[in-house]
PDB file of C-alpha atoms in Angstrom:
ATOM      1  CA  UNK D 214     108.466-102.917 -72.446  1.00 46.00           C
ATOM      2  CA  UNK D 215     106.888-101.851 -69.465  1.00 59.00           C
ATOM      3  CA  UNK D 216     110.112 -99.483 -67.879  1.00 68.00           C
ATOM      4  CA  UNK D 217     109.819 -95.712 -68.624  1.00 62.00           C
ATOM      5  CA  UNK D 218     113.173 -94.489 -70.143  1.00 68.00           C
ATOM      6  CA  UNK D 219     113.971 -91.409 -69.283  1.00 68.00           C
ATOM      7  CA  UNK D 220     113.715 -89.776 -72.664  1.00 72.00           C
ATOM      8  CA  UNK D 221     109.800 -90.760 -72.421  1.00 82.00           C
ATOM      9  CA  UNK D 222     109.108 -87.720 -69.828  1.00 84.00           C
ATOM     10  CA  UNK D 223     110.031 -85.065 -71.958  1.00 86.00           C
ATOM     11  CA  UNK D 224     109.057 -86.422 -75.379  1.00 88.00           C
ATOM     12  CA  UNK D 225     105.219 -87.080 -73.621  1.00 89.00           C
ATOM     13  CA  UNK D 226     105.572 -83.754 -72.499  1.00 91.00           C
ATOM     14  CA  UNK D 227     106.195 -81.865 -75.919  1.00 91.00           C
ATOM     15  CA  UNK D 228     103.257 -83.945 -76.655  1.00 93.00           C
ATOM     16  CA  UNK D 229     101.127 -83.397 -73.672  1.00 93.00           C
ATOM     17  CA  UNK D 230     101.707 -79.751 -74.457  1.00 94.00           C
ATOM     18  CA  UNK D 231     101.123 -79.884 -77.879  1.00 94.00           C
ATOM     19  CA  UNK D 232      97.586 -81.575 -76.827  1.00 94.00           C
ATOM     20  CA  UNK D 233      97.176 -78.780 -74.136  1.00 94.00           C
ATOM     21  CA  UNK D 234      97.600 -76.274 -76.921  1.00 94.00           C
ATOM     22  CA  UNK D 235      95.513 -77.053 -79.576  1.00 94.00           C
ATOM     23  CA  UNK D 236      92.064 -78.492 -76.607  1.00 93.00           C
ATOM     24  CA  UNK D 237      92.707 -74.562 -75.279  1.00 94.00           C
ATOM     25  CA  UNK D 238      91.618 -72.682 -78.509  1.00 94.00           C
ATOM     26  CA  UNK D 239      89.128 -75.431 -79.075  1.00 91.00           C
ATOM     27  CA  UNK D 240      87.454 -75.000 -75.305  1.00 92.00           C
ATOM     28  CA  UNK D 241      88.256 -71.038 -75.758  1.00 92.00           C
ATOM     29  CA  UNK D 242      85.753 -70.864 -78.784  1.00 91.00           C
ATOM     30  CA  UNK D 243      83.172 -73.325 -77.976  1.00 91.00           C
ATOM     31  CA  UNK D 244      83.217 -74.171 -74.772  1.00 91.00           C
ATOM     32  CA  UNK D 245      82.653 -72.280 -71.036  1.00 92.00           C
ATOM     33  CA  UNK D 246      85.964 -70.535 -69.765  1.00 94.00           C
ATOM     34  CA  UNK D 247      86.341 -73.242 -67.143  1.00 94.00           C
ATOM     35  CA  UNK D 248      87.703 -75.671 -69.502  1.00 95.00           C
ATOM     36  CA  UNK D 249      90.215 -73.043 -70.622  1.00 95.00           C
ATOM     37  CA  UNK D 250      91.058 -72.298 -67.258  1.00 96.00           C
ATOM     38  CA  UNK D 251      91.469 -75.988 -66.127  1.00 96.00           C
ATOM     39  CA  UNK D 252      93.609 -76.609 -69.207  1.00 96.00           C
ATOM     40  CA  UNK D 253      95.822 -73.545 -68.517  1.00 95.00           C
ATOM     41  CA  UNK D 254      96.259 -74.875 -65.077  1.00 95.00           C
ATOM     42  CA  UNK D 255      97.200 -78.640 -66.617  1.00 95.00           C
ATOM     43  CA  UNK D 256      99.891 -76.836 -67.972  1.00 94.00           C
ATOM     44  CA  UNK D 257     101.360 -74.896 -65.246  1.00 95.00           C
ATOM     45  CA  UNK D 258     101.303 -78.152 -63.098  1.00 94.00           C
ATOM     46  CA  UNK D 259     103.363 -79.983 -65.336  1.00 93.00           C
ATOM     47  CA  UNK D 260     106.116 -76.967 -66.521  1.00 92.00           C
ATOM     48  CA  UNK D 261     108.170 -77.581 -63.279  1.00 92.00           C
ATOM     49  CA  UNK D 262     108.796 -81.038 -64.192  1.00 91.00           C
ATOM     50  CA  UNK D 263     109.397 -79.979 -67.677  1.00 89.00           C
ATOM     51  CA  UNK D 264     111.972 -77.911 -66.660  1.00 91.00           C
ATOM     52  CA  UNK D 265     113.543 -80.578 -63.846  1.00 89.00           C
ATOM     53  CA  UNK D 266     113.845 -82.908 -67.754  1.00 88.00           C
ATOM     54  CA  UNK D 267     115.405 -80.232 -69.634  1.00 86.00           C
ATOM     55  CA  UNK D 268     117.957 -79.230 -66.680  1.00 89.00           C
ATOM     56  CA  UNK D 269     118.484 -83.134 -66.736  1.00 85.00           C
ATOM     57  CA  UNK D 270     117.301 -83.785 -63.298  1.00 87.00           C
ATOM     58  CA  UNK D 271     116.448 -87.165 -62.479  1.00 85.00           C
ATOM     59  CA  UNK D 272     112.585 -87.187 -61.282  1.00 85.00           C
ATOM     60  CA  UNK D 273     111.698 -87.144 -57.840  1.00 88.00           C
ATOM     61  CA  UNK D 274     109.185 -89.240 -56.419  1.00 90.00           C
ATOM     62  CA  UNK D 275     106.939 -85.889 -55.831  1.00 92.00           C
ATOM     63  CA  UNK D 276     107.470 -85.065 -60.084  1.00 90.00           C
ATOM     64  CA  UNK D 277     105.809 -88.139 -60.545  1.00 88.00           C
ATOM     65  CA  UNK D 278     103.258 -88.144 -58.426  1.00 92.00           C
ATOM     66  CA  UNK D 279     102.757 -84.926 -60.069  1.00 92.00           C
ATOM     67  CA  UNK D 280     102.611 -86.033 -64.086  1.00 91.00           C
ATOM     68  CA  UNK D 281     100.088 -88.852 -62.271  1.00 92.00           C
ATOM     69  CA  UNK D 282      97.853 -86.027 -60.983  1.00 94.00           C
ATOM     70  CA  UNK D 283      98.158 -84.148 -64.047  1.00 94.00           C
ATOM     71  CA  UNK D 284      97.431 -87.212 -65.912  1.00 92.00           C
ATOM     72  CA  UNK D 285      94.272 -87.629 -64.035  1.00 95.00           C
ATOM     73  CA  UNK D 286      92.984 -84.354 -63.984  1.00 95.00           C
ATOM     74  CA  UNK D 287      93.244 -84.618 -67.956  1.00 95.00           C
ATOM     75  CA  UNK D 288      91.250 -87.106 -68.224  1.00 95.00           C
ATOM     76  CA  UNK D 289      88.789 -85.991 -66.207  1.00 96.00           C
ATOM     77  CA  UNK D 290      88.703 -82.584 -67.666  1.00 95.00           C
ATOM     78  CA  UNK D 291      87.979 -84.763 -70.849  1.00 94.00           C
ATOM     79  CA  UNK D 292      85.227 -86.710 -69.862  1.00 95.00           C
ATOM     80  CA  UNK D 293      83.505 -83.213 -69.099  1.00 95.00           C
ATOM     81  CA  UNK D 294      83.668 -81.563 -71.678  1.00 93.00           C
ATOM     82  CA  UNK D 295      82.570 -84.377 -74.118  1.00 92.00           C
ATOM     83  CA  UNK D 296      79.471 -84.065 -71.609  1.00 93.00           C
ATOM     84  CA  UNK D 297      79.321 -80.527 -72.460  1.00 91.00           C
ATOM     85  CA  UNK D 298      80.207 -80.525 -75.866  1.00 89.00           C
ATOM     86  CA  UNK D 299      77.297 -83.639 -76.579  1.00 90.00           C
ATOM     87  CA  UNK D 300      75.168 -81.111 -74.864  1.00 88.00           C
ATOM     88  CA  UNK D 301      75.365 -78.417 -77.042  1.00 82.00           C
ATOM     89  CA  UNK D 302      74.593 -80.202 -79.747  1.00 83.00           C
ATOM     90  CA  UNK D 303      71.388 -80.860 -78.887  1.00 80.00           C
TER      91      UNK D 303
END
């Protein structure tokens, strides 16, 4: 099914979070503070739209193109740090 219901947002979310949580203390011990800080900020992004889903707000157009950014960002921020993380182990 290709429609998003609305209880998608803030189940991906507990997950996104979840994800968030367990890549910081992973970047925090091996990789350079950047990564922590970029996750950190990942997070913050994406807590006012958490809160719009648990208020249960209907998403503006700007939440979404928010979660899209976010989204993005992520997966960017992981294409890096597999760079980084293949280069320290050589």
């Amino acid at each position: 099914n290709a429609e998003c219901s609305y209880w998608h947002v803030p189940y991906g979310l507990g997950r996104f979070y979840g994800a968030v949580d367990a890549a910081s203390q992973q970047a925090f011990e091996r990789l350079p503070v950047t990564y922590w800080r970029q996750l950190q900020r990942l997070r913050k992004l994406s807590e006012p739209v958490g809160a719009a889903t648990s208020a249960g707000q209907t998403l503006s157009l700007y939440d979404m193109a928010r979660l899209m950014a976010v989204k993005s960002r992520a997966v960017q921020l992981n294409s890096a740090a597999a760079v980084e993380m293949e280069g320290l182990r050589q």
